[in-house]
PDB file of N, CA and C in Angstrom:
ATOM      1  N   MET U1489     -13.742 -19.650  27.847  1.00  0.00           N
ATOM      2  CA  MET U1489     -12.660 -18.886  27.237  1.00  0.00           C
ATOM      3  C   MET U1489     -11.370 -19.710  27.335  1.00  0.00           C
ATOM      4  N   THR U1490     -10.699 -19.818  26.222  1.00  0.00           N
ATOM      5  CA  THR U1490      -9.453 -20.587  26.205  1.00  0.00           C
ATOM      6  C   THR U1490      -8.323 -19.769  26.824  1.00  0.00           C
ATOM      7  N   ASP U1491      -7.253 -20.457  27.170  1.00  0.00           N
ATOM      8  CA  ASP U1491      -6.073 -19.754  27.683  1.00  0.00           C
ATOM      9  C   ASP U1491      -5.512 -18.797  26.644  1.00  0.00           C
ATOM     10  N   ALA U1492      -5.510 -19.226  25.381  1.00  0.00           N
ATOM     11  CA  ALA U1492      -4.994 -18.358  24.313  1.00  0.00           C
ATOM     12  C   ALA U1492      -5.825 -17.081  24.212  1.00  0.00           C
ATOM     13  N   ASP U1493      -7.144 -17.198  24.300  1.00  0.00           N
ATOM     14  CA  ASP U1493      -8.004 -16.018  24.240  1.00  0.00           C
ATOM     15  C   ASP U1493      -7.759 -15.118  25.454  1.00  0.00           C
ATOM     16  N   ARG U1494      -7.621 -15.718  26.604  1.00  0.00           N
ATOM     17  CA  ARG U1494      -7.344 -14.947  27.824  1.00  0.00           C
ATOM     18  C   ARG U1494      -6.051 -14.145  27.654  1.00  0.00           C
ATOM     19  N   HIS U1495      -5.051 -14.766  27.079  1.00  0.00           N
ATOM     20  CA  HIS U1495      -3.782 -14.069  26.835  1.00  0.00           C
ATOM     21  C   HIS U1495      -3.969 -12.932  25.833  1.00  0.00           C
ATOM     22  N   ARG U1496      -4.759 -13.167  24.818  1.00  0.00           N
ATOM     23  CA  ARG U1496      -4.998 -12.119  23.815  1.00  0.00           C
ATOM     24  C   ARG U1496      -5.723 -10.918  24.424  1.00  0.00           C
ATOM     25  N   TRP U1497      -6.730 -11.181  25.252  1.00  0.00           N
ATOM     26  CA  TRP U1497      -7.403 -10.077  25.936  1.00  0.00           C
ATOM     27  C   TRP U1497      -6.389  -9.297  26.773  1.00  0.00           C
ATOM     28  N   GLN U1498      -5.527 -10.031  27.454  1.00  0.00           N
ATOM     29  CA  GLN U1498      -4.520  -9.383  28.296  1.00  0.00           C
ATOM     30  C   GLN U1498      -3.535  -8.576  27.443  1.00  0.00           C
ATOM     31  N   HIS U1499      -3.149  -9.103  26.293  1.00  0.00           N
ATOM     32  CA  HIS U1499      -2.244  -8.368  25.404  1.00  0.00           C
ATOM     33  C   HIS U1499      -2.881  -7.054  24.947  1.00  0.00           C
ATOM     34  N   ILE U1500      -4.170  -7.089  24.663  1.00  0.00           N
ATOM     35  CA  ILE U1500      -4.871  -5.865  24.267  1.00  0.00           C
ATOM     36  C   ILE U1500      -4.831  -4.850  25.405  1.00  0.00           C
ATOM     37  N   LEU U1501      -5.093  -5.307  26.615  1.00  0.00           N
ATOM     38  CA  LEU U1501      -5.063  -4.391  27.759  1.00  0.00           C
ATOM     39  C   LEU U1501      -3.668  -3.806  27.966  1.00  0.00           C
ATOM     40  N   GLU U1502      -2.658  -4.634  27.876  1.00  0.00           N
ATOM     41  CA  GLU U1502      -1.287  -4.146  28.060  1.00  0.00           C
ATOM     42  C   GLU U1502      -0.920  -3.127  26.981  1.00  0.00           C
ATOM     43  N   ALA U1503      -1.313  -3.396  25.751  1.00  0.00           N
ATOM     44  CA  ALA U1503      -1.023  -2.454  24.662  1.00  0.00           C
ATOM     45  C   ALA U1503      -1.790  -1.153  24.871  1.00  0.00           C
ATOM     46  N   ALA U1504      -3.034  -1.245  25.323  1.00  0.00           N
ATOM     47  CA  ALA U1504      -3.836  -0.045  25.580  1.00  0.00           C
ATOM     48  C   ALA U1504      -3.213   0.797  26.692  1.00  0.00           C
ATOM     49  N   GLU U1505      -2.701   0.140  27.712  1.00  0.00           N
ATOM     50  CA  GLU U1505      -2.043   0.868  28.800  1.00  0.00           C
ATOM     51  C   GLU U1505      -0.769   1.558  28.305  1.00  0.00           C
ATOM     52  N   ALA U1506      -0.019   0.890  27.456  1.00  0.00           N
ATOM     53  CA  ALA U1506       1.187   1.490  26.897  1.00  0.00           C
ATOM     54  C   ALA U1506       0.838   2.706  26.047  1.00  0.00           C
ATOM     55  N   VAL U1507      -0.194   2.580  25.234  1.00  0.00           N
ATOM     56  CA  VAL U1507      -0.632   3.686  24.386  1.00  0.00           C
ATOM     57  C   VAL U1507      -1.020   4.893  25.238  1.00  0.00           C
ATOM     58  N   ALA U1508      -1.704   4.638  26.339  1.00  0.00           N
ATOM     59  CA  ALA U1508      -2.096   5.737  27.227  1.00  0.00           C
ATOM     60  C   ALA U1508      -0.863   6.461  27.758  1.00  0.00           C
ATOM     61  N   LEU U1509       0.166   5.717  28.099  1.00  0.00           N
ATOM     62  CA  LEU U1509       1.421   6.335  28.572  1.00  0.00           C
ATOM     63  C   LEU U1509       2.078   7.156  27.475  1.00  0.00           C
ATOM     64  N   TYR U1510       2.109   6.616  26.267  1.00  0.00           N
ATOM     65  CA  TYR U1510       2.749   7.317  25.151  1.00  0.00           C
ATOM     66  C   TYR U1510       2.014   8.611  24.818  1.00  0.00           C
ATOM     67  N   ALA U1511       0.692   8.610  24.992  1.00  0.00           N
ATOM     68  CA  ALA U1511      -0.120   9.773  24.631  1.00  0.00           C
ATOM     69  C   ALA U1511      -0.229  10.789  25.763  1.00  0.00           C
ATOM     70  N   ALA U1512       0.237  10.430  26.924  1.00  0.00           N
ATOM     71  CA  ALA U1512       0.100  11.309  28.085  1.00  0.00           C
ATOM     72  C   ALA U1512       0.807  12.652  27.908  1.00  0.00           C
ATOM     73  N   VAL U1513       1.690  12.757  26.940  1.00  0.00           N
ATOM     74  CA  VAL U1513       2.417  14.006  26.706  1.00  0.00           C
ATOM     75  C   VAL U1513       1.555  15.074  26.061  1.00  0.00           C
ATOM     76  N   GLY U1514       0.397  14.699  25.555  1.00  0.00           N
ATOM     77  CA  GLY U1514      -0.496  15.650  24.915  1.00  0.00           C
ATOM     78  C   GLY U1514      -0.344  15.668  23.403  1.00  0.00           C
ATOM     79  N   HIS U1515      -1.331  16.272  22.768  1.00  0.00           N
ATOM     80  CA  HIS U1515      -1.424  16.259  21.311  1.00  0.00           C
ATOM     81  C   HIS U1515      -0.227  16.924  20.635  1.00  0.00           C
ATOM     82  N   ASP U1516       0.162  18.105  21.088  1.00  0.00           N
ATOM     83  CA  ASP U1516       1.244  18.832  20.412  1.00  0.00           C
ATOM     84  C   ASP U1516       2.563  18.068  20.455  1.00  0.00           C
ATOM     85  N   GLU U1517       2.901  17.555  21.629  1.00  0.00           N
ATOM     86  CA  GLU U1517       4.153  16.790  21.738  1.00  0.00           C
ATOM     87  C   GLU U1517       4.065  15.500  20.931  1.00  0.00           C
ATOM     88  N   PHE U1518       2.908  14.863  20.947  1.00  0.00           N
ATOM     89  CA  PHE U1518       2.715  13.640  20.177  1.00  0.00           C
ATOM     90  C   PHE U1518       2.958  13.903  18.689  1.00  0.00           C
ATOM     91  N   ARG U1519       2.421  15.007  18.184  1.00  0.00           N
ATOM     92  CA  ARG U1519       2.602  15.351  16.752  1.00  0.00           C
ATOM     93  C   ARG U1519       4.068  15.571  16.401  1.00  0.00           C
ATOM     94  N   ARG U1520       4.839  16.059  17.360  1.00  0.00           N
ATOM     95  CA  ARG U1520       6.259  16.334  17.103  1.00  0.00           C
ATOM     96  C   ARG U1520       7.152  15.103  17.272  1.00  0.00           C
ATOM     97  N   ASP U1521       6.650  14.066  17.889  1.00  0.00           N
ATOM     98  CA  ASP U1521       7.483  12.926  18.281  1.00  0.00           C
ATOM     99  C   ASP U1521       7.171  11.689  17.437  1.00  0.00           C
ATOM    100  N   ALA U1522       7.941  11.495  16.390  1.00  0.00           N
ATOM    101  CA  ALA U1522       7.723  10.350  15.491  1.00  0.00           C
ATOM    102  C   ALA U1522       7.920   9.022  16.213  1.00  0.00           C
ATOM    103  N   ILE U1523       8.765   8.997  17.208  1.00  0.00           N
ATOM    104  CA  ILE U1523       8.985   7.749  17.942  1.00  0.00           C
ATOM    105  C   ILE U1523       7.719   7.356  18.706  1.00  0.00           C
ATOM    106  N   ARG U1524       7.067   8.300  19.341  1.00  0.00           N
ATOM    107  CA  ARG U1524       5.798   8.009  20.035  1.00  0.00           C
ATOM    108  C   ARG U1524       4.733   7.559  19.032  1.00  0.00           C
ATOM    109  N   GLN U1525       4.675   8.225  17.898  1.00  0.00           N
ATOM    110  CA  GLN U1525       3.711   7.841  16.868  1.00  0.00           C
ATOM    111  C   GLN U1525       3.955   6.403  16.422  1.00  0.00           C
ATOM    112  N   ASP U1526       5.220   6.073  16.181  1.00  0.00           N
ATOM    113  CA  ASP U1526       5.558   4.711  15.767  1.00  0.00           C
ATOM    114  C   ASP U1526       5.229   3.699  16.862  1.00  0.00           C
ATOM    115  N   ALA U1527       5.506   4.074  18.111  1.00  0.00           N
ATOM    116  CA  ALA U1527       5.217   3.173  19.227  1.00  0.00           C
ATOM    117  C   ALA U1527       3.716   2.921  19.337  1.00  0.00           C
ATOM    118  N   CYS U1528       2.932   3.967  19.167  1.00  0.00           N
ATOM    119  CA  CYS U1528       1.473   3.808  19.219  1.00  0.00           C
ATOM    120  C   CYS U1528       0.980   2.957  18.048  1.00  0.00           C
ATOM    121  N   ALA U1529       1.525   3.209  16.876  1.00  0.00           N
ATOM    122  CA  ALA U1529       1.123   2.420  15.709  1.00  0.00           C
ATOM    123  C   ALA U1529       1.442   0.943  15.942  1.00  0.00           C
ATOM    124  N   TYR U1530       2.613   0.659  16.505  1.00  0.00           N
ATOM    125  CA  TYR U1530       2.962  -0.737  16.788  1.00  0.00           C
ATOM    126  C   TYR U1530       1.961  -1.349  17.768  1.00  0.00           C
ATOM    127  N   ARG U1531       1.644  -0.615  18.833  1.00  0.00           N
ATOM    128  CA  ARG U1531       0.698  -1.147  19.819  1.00  0.00           C
ATOM    129  C   ARG U1531      -0.687  -1.352  19.202  1.00  0.00           C
ATOM    130  N   LEU U1532      -1.074  -0.490  18.273  1.00  0.00           N
ATOM    131  CA  LEU U1532      -2.339  -0.692  17.567  1.00  0.00           C
ATOM    132  C   LEU U1532      -2.287  -1.941  16.697  1.00  0.00           C
ATOM    133  N   LEU U1533      -1.110  -2.245  16.164  1.00  0.00           N
ATOM    134  CA  LEU U1533      -0.947  -3.498  15.411  1.00  0.00           C
ATOM    135  C   LEU U1533      -1.152  -4.695  16.333  1.00  0.00           C
ATOM    136  N   VAL U1534      -0.577  -4.630  17.530  1.00  0.00           N
ATOM    137  CA  VAL U1534      -0.739  -5.714  18.511  1.00  0.00           C
ATOM    138  C   VAL U1534      -2.218  -5.875  18.860  1.00  0.00           C
ATOM    139  N   ILE U1535      -2.873  -4.754  19.144  1.00  0.00           N
ATOM    140  CA  ILE U1535      -4.295  -4.801  19.486  1.00  0.00           C
ATOM    141  C   ILE U1535      -5.099  -5.387  18.325  1.00  0.00           C
ATOM    142  N   GLY U1536      -4.815  -4.930  17.122  1.00  0.00           N
ATOM    143  CA  GLY U1536      -5.546  -5.405  15.957  1.00  0.00           C
ATOM    144  C   GLY U1536      -5.331  -6.876  15.663  1.00  0.00           C
ATOM    145  N   GLU U1537      -4.105  -7.335  15.838  1.00  0.00           N
ATOM    146  CA  GLU U1537      -3.836  -8.762  15.597  1.00  0.00           C
ATOM    147  C   GLU U1537      -4.549  -9.625  16.632  1.00  0.00           C
ATOM    148  N   ALA U1538      -4.472  -9.226  17.893  1.00  0.00           N
ATOM    149  CA  ALA U1538      -5.174  -9.976  18.938  1.00  0.00           C
ATOM    150  C   ALA U1538      -6.683  -9.936  18.687  1.00  0.00           C
ATOM    151  N   ALA U1539      -7.193  -8.789  18.288  1.00  0.00           N
ATOM    152  CA  ALA U1539      -8.630  -8.657  18.007  1.00  0.00           C
ATOM    153  C   ALA U1539      -9.050  -9.549  16.855  1.00  0.00           C
ATOM    154  N   THR U1540      -8.205  -9.641  15.835  1.00  0.00           N
ATOM    155  CA  THR U1540      -8.507 -10.512  14.695  1.00  0.00           C
ATOM    156  C   THR U1540      -8.660 -11.952  15.152  1.00  0.00           C
ATOM    157  N   ARG U1541      -7.740 -12.396  15.969  1.00  0.00           N
ATOM    158  CA  ARG U1541      -7.787 -13.782  16.466  1.00  0.00           C
ATOM    159  C   ARG U1541      -9.002 -13.999  17.368  1.00  0.00           C
ATOM    160  N   LEU U1542      -9.305 -13.019  18.209  1.00  0.00           N
ATOM    161  CA  LEU U1542     -10.453 -13.148  19.104  1.00  0.00           C
ATOM    162  C   LEU U1542     -11.765 -13.159  18.326  1.00  0.00           C
ATOM    163  N   ALA U1543     -11.875 -12.290  17.346  1.00  0.00           N
ATOM    164  CA  ALA U1543     -13.104 -12.224  16.553  1.00  0.00           C
ATOM    165  C   ALA U1543     -13.371 -13.553  15.860  1.00  0.00           C
ATOM    166  N   SER U1544     -12.317 -14.189  15.358  1.00  0.00           N
ATOM    167  CA  SER U1544     -12.520 -15.470  14.667  1.00  0.00           C
ATOM    168  C   SER U1544     -12.909 -16.563  15.651  1.00  0.00           C
ATOM    169  N   SER U1545     -12.433 -16.483  16.891  1.00  0.00           N
ATOM    170  CA  SER U1545     -12.795 -17.518  17.861  1.00  0.00           C
ATOM    171  C   SER U1545     -14.168 -17.263  18.479  1.00  0.00           C
ATOM    172  N   LEU U1546     -14.597 -16.001  18.506  1.00  0.00           N
ATOM    173  CA  LEU U1546     -15.907 -15.686  19.068  1.00  0.00           C
ATOM    174  C   LEU U1546     -17.022 -15.816  18.051  1.00  0.00           C
ATOM    175  N   GLY U1547     -16.673 -15.719  16.779  1.00  0.00           N
ATOM    176  CA  GLY U1547     -17.681 -15.818  15.731  1.00  0.00           C
ATOM    177  C   GLY U1547     -18.626 -14.632  15.754  1.00  0.00           C
ATOM    178  N   SER U1548     -19.823 -14.828  15.304  1.00  0.00           N
ATOM    179  CA  SER U1548     -20.786 -13.730  15.220  1.00  0.00           C
ATOM    180  C   SER U1548     -21.452 -13.449  16.560  1.00  0.00           C
ATOM    181  N   ALA U1549     -21.172 -14.241  17.567  1.00  0.00           N
ATOM    182  CA  ALA U1549     -21.796 -14.033  18.872  1.00  0.00           C
ATOM    183  C   ALA U1549     -21.251 -12.797  19.571  1.00  0.00           C
ATOM    184  N   SER U1550     -20.125 -12.295  19.128  1.00  0.00           N
ATOM    185  CA  SER U1550     -19.515 -11.146  19.790  1.00  0.00           C
ATOM    186  C   SER U1550     -20.279  -9.867  19.491  1.00  0.00           C
ATOM    187  N   ASP U1551     -20.524  -9.092  20.544  1.00  0.00           N
ATOM    188  CA  ASP U1551     -21.143  -7.787  20.338  1.00  0.00           C
ATOM    189  C   ASP U1551     -20.099  -6.670  20.387  1.00  0.00           C
ATOM    190  N   LEU U1552     -18.832  -7.041  20.333  1.00  0.00           N
ATOM    191  CA  LEU U1552     -17.764  -6.050  20.391  1.00  0.00           C
ATOM    192  C   LEU U1552     -17.373  -5.616  18.981  1.00  0.00           C
ATOM    193  N   ASP U1553     -18.060  -4.609  18.489  1.00  0.00           N
ATOM    194  CA  ASP U1553     -17.714  -4.078  17.168  1.00  0.00           C
ATOM    195  C   ASP U1553     -16.290  -3.542  17.154  1.00  0.00           C
ATOM    196  N   GLU U1554     -15.785  -3.198  18.330  1.00  0.00           N
ATOM    197  CA  GLU U1554     -14.426  -2.685  18.431  1.00  0.00           C
ATOM    198  C   GLU U1554     -13.391  -3.715  17.975  1.00  0.00           C
ATOM    199  N   LEU U1555     -13.714  -4.996  18.093  1.00  0.00           N
ATOM    200  CA  LEU U1555     -12.803  -6.026  17.605  1.00  0.00           C
ATOM    201  C   LEU U1555     -12.583  -5.868  16.107  1.00  0.00           C
ATOM    202  N   ARG U1556     -13.672  -5.695  15.394  1.00  0.00           N
ATOM    203  CA  ARG U1556     -13.561  -5.506  13.942  1.00  0.00           C
ATOM    204  C   ARG U1556     -12.870  -4.188  13.608  1.00  0.00           C
ATOM    205  N   ALA U1557     -13.193  -3.145  14.354  1.00  0.00           N
ATOM    206  CA  ALA U1557     -12.562  -1.844  14.107  1.00  0.00           C
ATOM    207  C   ALA U1557     -11.056  -1.911  14.375  1.00  0.00           C
ATOM    208  N   ALA U1558     -10.660  -2.613  15.426  1.00  0.00           N
ATOM    209  CA  ALA U1558      -9.232  -2.762  15.725  1.00  0.00           C
ATOM    210  C   ALA U1558      -8.539  -3.577  14.644  1.00  0.00           C
ATOM    211  N   ALA U1559      -9.193  -4.614  14.180  1.00  0.00           N
ATOM    212  CA  ALA U1559      -8.627  -5.419  13.090  1.00  0.00           C
ATOM    213  C   ALA U1559      -8.511  -4.587  11.813  1.00  0.00           C
ATOM    214  N   ASP U1560      -9.521  -3.765  11.543  1.00  0.00           N
ATOM    215  CA  ASP U1560      -9.467  -2.893  10.368  1.00  0.00           C
ATOM    216  C   ASP U1560      -8.329  -1.886  10.474  1.00  0.00           C
ATOM    217  N   MET U1561      -8.123  -1.329  11.668  1.00  0.00           N
ATOM    218  CA  MET U1561      -7.025  -0.381  11.866  1.00  0.00           C
ATOM    219  C   MET U1561      -5.689  -1.070  11.630  1.00  0.00           C
ATOM    220  N   ARG U1562      -5.557  -2.283  12.138  1.00  0.00           N
ATOM    221  CA  ARG U1562      -4.332  -3.048  11.929  1.00  0.00           C
ATOM    222  C   ARG U1562      -4.072  -3.247  10.440  1.00  0.00           C
ATOM    223  N   ASN U1563      -5.107  -3.655   9.723  1.00  0.00           N
ATOM    224  CA  ASN U1563      -4.951  -3.889   8.293  1.00  0.00           C
ATOM    225  C   ASN U1563      -4.574  -2.612   7.556  1.00  0.00           C
ATOM    226  N   PHE U1564      -5.175  -1.509   7.951  1.00  0.00           N
ATOM    227  CA  PHE U1564      -4.836  -0.231   7.336  1.00  0.00           C
ATOM    228  C   PHE U1564      -3.375   0.125   7.612  1.00  0.00           C
ATOM    229  N   LEU U1565      -2.951   0.001   8.859  1.00  0.00           N
ATOM    230  CA  LEU U1565      -1.570   0.344   9.216  1.00  0.00           C
ATOM    231  C   LEU U1565      -0.558  -0.544   8.505  1.00  0.00           C
ATOM    232  N   ILE U1566      -0.914  -1.788   8.297  1.00  0.00           N
ATOM    233  CA  ILE U1566      -0.011  -2.726   7.630  1.00  0.00           C
ATOM    234  C   ILE U1566       0.005  -2.510   6.119  1.00  0.00           C
ATOM    235  N   HIS U1567      -1.167  -2.417   5.527  1.00  0.00           N
ATOM    236  CA  HIS U1567      -1.266  -2.443   4.071  1.00  0.00           C
ATOM    237  C   HIS U1567      -1.320  -1.071   3.412  1.00  0.00           C
ATOM    238  N   GLU U1568      -1.670  -0.040   4.195  1.00  0.00           N
ATOM    239  CA  GLU U1568      -1.739   1.305   3.618  1.00  0.00           C
ATOM    240  C   GLU U1568      -1.055   2.308   4.539  1.00  0.00           C
ATOM    241  N   TYR U1569       0.070   1.898   5.088  1.00  0.00           N
ATOM    242  CA  TYR U1569       0.805   2.680   6.082  1.00  0.00           C
ATOM    243  C   TYR U1569       1.112   4.095   5.629  1.00  0.00           C
ATOM    244  N   TRP U1570       1.325   4.299   4.343  1.00  0.00           N
ATOM    245  CA  TRP U1570       1.693   5.614   3.835  1.00  0.00           C
ATOM    246  C   TRP U1570       0.547   6.619   3.930  1.00  0.00           C
ATOM    247  N   LYS U1571      -0.663   6.122   4.173  1.00  0.00           N
ATOM    248  CA  LYS U1571      -1.828   7.000   4.293  1.00  0.00           C
ATOM    249  C   LYS U1571      -2.165   7.352   5.749  1.00  0.00           C
ATOM    250  N   THR U1572      -1.339   6.911   6.680  1.00  0.00           N
ATOM    251  CA  THR U1572      -1.638   7.129   8.092  1.00  0.00           C
ATOM    252  C   THR U1572      -1.704   8.618   8.404  1.00  0.00           C
ATOM    253  N   ASP U1573      -2.796   9.018   8.982  1.00  0.00           N
ATOM    254  CA  ASP U1573      -3.034  10.408   9.382  1.00  0.00           C
ATOM    255  C   ASP U1573      -2.773  10.501  10.889  1.00  0.00           C
ATOM    256  N   ILE U1574      -1.888  11.391  11.285  1.00  0.00           N
ATOM    257  CA  ILE U1574      -1.514  11.509  12.694  1.00  0.00           C
ATOM    258  C   ILE U1574      -2.725  11.877  13.555  1.00  0.00           C
ATOM    259  N   ASP U1575      -3.610  12.696  13.040  1.00  0.00           N
ATOM    260  CA  ASP U1575      -4.785  13.073  13.833  1.00  0.00           C
ATOM    261  C   ASP U1575      -5.740  11.897  14.028  1.00  0.00           C
ATOM    262  N   VAL U1576      -5.850  11.034  13.030  1.00  0.00           N
ATOM    263  CA  VAL U1576      -6.671   9.823  13.174  1.00  0.00           C
ATOM    264  C   VAL U1576      -6.005   8.879  14.172  1.00  0.00           C
ATOM    265  N   LEU U1577      -4.696   8.760  14.088  1.00  0.00           N
ATOM    266  CA  LEU U1577      -3.948   7.945  15.048  1.00  0.00           C
ATOM    267  C   LEU U1577      -4.169   8.484  16.459  1.00  0.00           C
ATOM    268  N   TRP U1578      -4.086   9.802  16.620  1.00  0.00           N
ATOM    269  CA  TRP U1578      -4.302  10.431  17.930  1.00  0.00           C
ATOM    270  C   TRP U1578      -5.703  10.123  18.457  1.00  0.00           C
ATOM    271  N   GLN U1579      -6.700  10.230  17.606  1.00  0.00           N
ATOM    272  CA  GLN U1579      -8.071   9.933  18.033  1.00  0.00           C
ATOM    273  C   GLN U1579      -8.188   8.477  18.488  1.00  0.00           C
ATOM    274  N   ALA U1580      -7.599   7.579  17.725  1.00  0.00           N
ATOM    275  CA  ALA U1580      -7.656   6.158  18.102  1.00  0.00           C
ATOM    276  C   ALA U1580      -7.008   5.942  19.462  1.00  0.00           C
ATOM    277  N   VAL U1581      -5.873   6.577  19.659  1.00  0.00           N
ATOM    278  CA  VAL U1581      -5.083   6.388  20.878  1.00  0.00           C
ATOM    279  C   VAL U1581      -5.764   7.012  22.097  1.00  0.00           C
ATOM    280  N   THR U1582      -6.391   8.158  21.923  1.00  0.00           N
ATOM    281  CA  THR U1582      -6.928   8.882  23.082  1.00  0.00           C
ATOM    282  C   THR U1582      -8.416   8.679  23.313  1.00  0.00           C
ATOM    283  N   GLU U1583      -9.147   8.223  22.285  1.00  0.00           N
ATOM    284  CA  GLU U1583     -10.591   8.058  22.447  1.00  0.00           C
ATOM    285  C   GLU U1583     -11.037   6.615  22.260  1.00  0.00           C
ATOM    286  N   ASP U1584     -10.684   6.035  21.118  1.00  0.00           N
ATOM    287  CA  ASP U1584     -11.187   4.696  20.775  1.00  0.00           C
ATOM    288  C   ASP U1584     -10.595   3.607  21.658  1.00  0.00           C
ATOM    289  N   ILE U1585      -9.295   3.607  21.793  1.00  0.00           N
ATOM    290  CA  ILE U1585      -8.635   2.543  22.570  1.00  0.00           C
ATOM    291  C   ILE U1585      -9.036   2.582  24.047  1.00  0.00           C
ATOM    292  N   PRO U1586      -9.101   3.753  24.698  1.00  0.00           N
ATOM    293  CA  PRO U1586      -9.548   3.733  26.100  1.00  0.00           C
ATOM    294  C   PRO U1586     -10.960   3.166  26.282  1.00  0.00           C
ATOM    295  N   ARG U1587     -11.885   3.496  25.367  1.00  0.00           N
ATOM    296  CA  ARG U1587     -13.245   2.929  25.452  1.00  0.00           C
ATOM    297  C   ARG U1587     -13.218   1.414  25.271  1.00  0.00           C
ATOM    298  N   PHE U1588     -12.439   0.971  24.289  1.00  0.00           N
ATOM    299  CA  PHE U1588     -12.301  -0.453  24.013  1.00  0.00           C
ATOM    300  C   PHE U1588     -11.693  -1.168  25.222  1.00  0.00           C
ATOM    301  N   ALA U1589     -10.659  -0.582  25.789  1.00  0.00           N
ATOM    302  CA  ALA U1589      -9.989  -1.193  26.943  1.00  0.00           C
ATOM    303  C   ALA U1589     -10.929  -1.322  28.131  1.00  0.00           C
ATOM    304  N   ALA U1590     -11.803  -0.340  28.327  1.00  0.00           N
ATOM    305  CA  ALA U1590     -12.752  -0.415  29.442  1.00  0.00           C
ATOM    306  C   ALA U1590     -13.682  -1.622  29.290  1.00  0.00           C
ATOM    307  N   LYS U1591     -14.139  -1.884  28.071  1.00  0.00           N
ATOM    308  CA  LYS U1591     -14.981  -3.062  27.830  1.00  0.00           C
ATOM    309  C   LYS U1591     -14.199  -4.349  28.064  1.00  0.00           C
ATOM    310  N   ILE U1592     -12.959  -4.338  27.640  1.00  0.00           N
ATOM    311  CA  ILE U1592     -12.144  -5.544  27.776  1.00  0.00           C
ATOM    312  C   ILE U1592     -11.834  -5.833  29.246  1.00  0.00           C
ATOM    313  N   ARG U1593     -11.623  -4.793  30.029  1.00  0.00           N
ATOM    314  CA  ARG U1593     -11.388  -5.004  31.462  1.00  0.00           C
ATOM    315  C   ARG U1593     -12.560  -5.756  32.086  1.00  0.00           C
ATOM    316  N   CYS U1594     -13.764  -5.425  31.677  1.00  0.00           N
ATOM    317  CA  CYS U1594     -14.954  -6.132  32.188  1.00  0.00           C
ATOM    318  C   CYS U1594     -14.906  -7.609  31.784  1.00  0.00           C
ATOM    319  N   ILE U1595     -14.533  -7.886  30.557  1.00  0.00           N
ATOM    320  CA  ILE U1595     -14.443  -9.266  30.089  1.00  0.00           C
ATOM    321  C   ILE U1595     -13.386 -10.035  30.862  1.00  0.00           C
ATOM    322  N   VAL U1596     -12.233  -9.424  31.046  1.00  0.00           N
ATOM    323  CA  VAL U1596     -11.120 -10.083  31.747  1.00  0.00           C
ATOM    324  C   VAL U1596     -11.489 -10.299  33.222  1.00  0.00           C
ATOM    325  N   ASP U1597     -12.138  -9.316  33.839  1.00  0.00           N
ATOM    326  CA  ASP U1597     -12.529  -9.450  35.242  1.00  0.00           C
ATOM    327  C   ASP U1597     -13.556 -10.549  35.445  1.00  0.00           C
ATOM    328  N   GLU U1598     -14.425 -10.750  34.457  1.00  0.00           N
ATOM    329  CA  GLU U1598     -15.446 -11.797  34.560  1.00  0.00           C
ATOM    330  C   GLU U1598     -14.876 -13.187  34.321  1.00  0.00           C
ATOM    331  N   ALA U1599     -13.762 -13.268  33.600  1.00  0.00           N
ATOM    332  CA  ALA U1599     -13.200 -14.577  33.233  1.00  0.00           C
ATOM    333  C   ALA U1599     -12.479 -15.230  34.392  1.00  0.00           C
TER     334      ALA U1599
END
């Protein structure tokens, strides 16, 4: 694993931890708080960009489908931002990202 990849894995973990903090207020408060929504969307962009770079360096050997899903989310947020559904964002923040982060912690701990 290169230093750049190690940093990218770490960036994903840091963004996932930030997202967890932003979502800790619960669904109702999250829906009312556009700043939290924007902060989570930004962190998902960070995760997606890092995932894009990691996926290209890992090639097809990677079994982390979440890398592609994170990259797809990033592309959606960037290119079709007006279609962002708050409930889909909430699901990503509270379900998908924590699962992804748990896998990444294992990778980082092994490196």
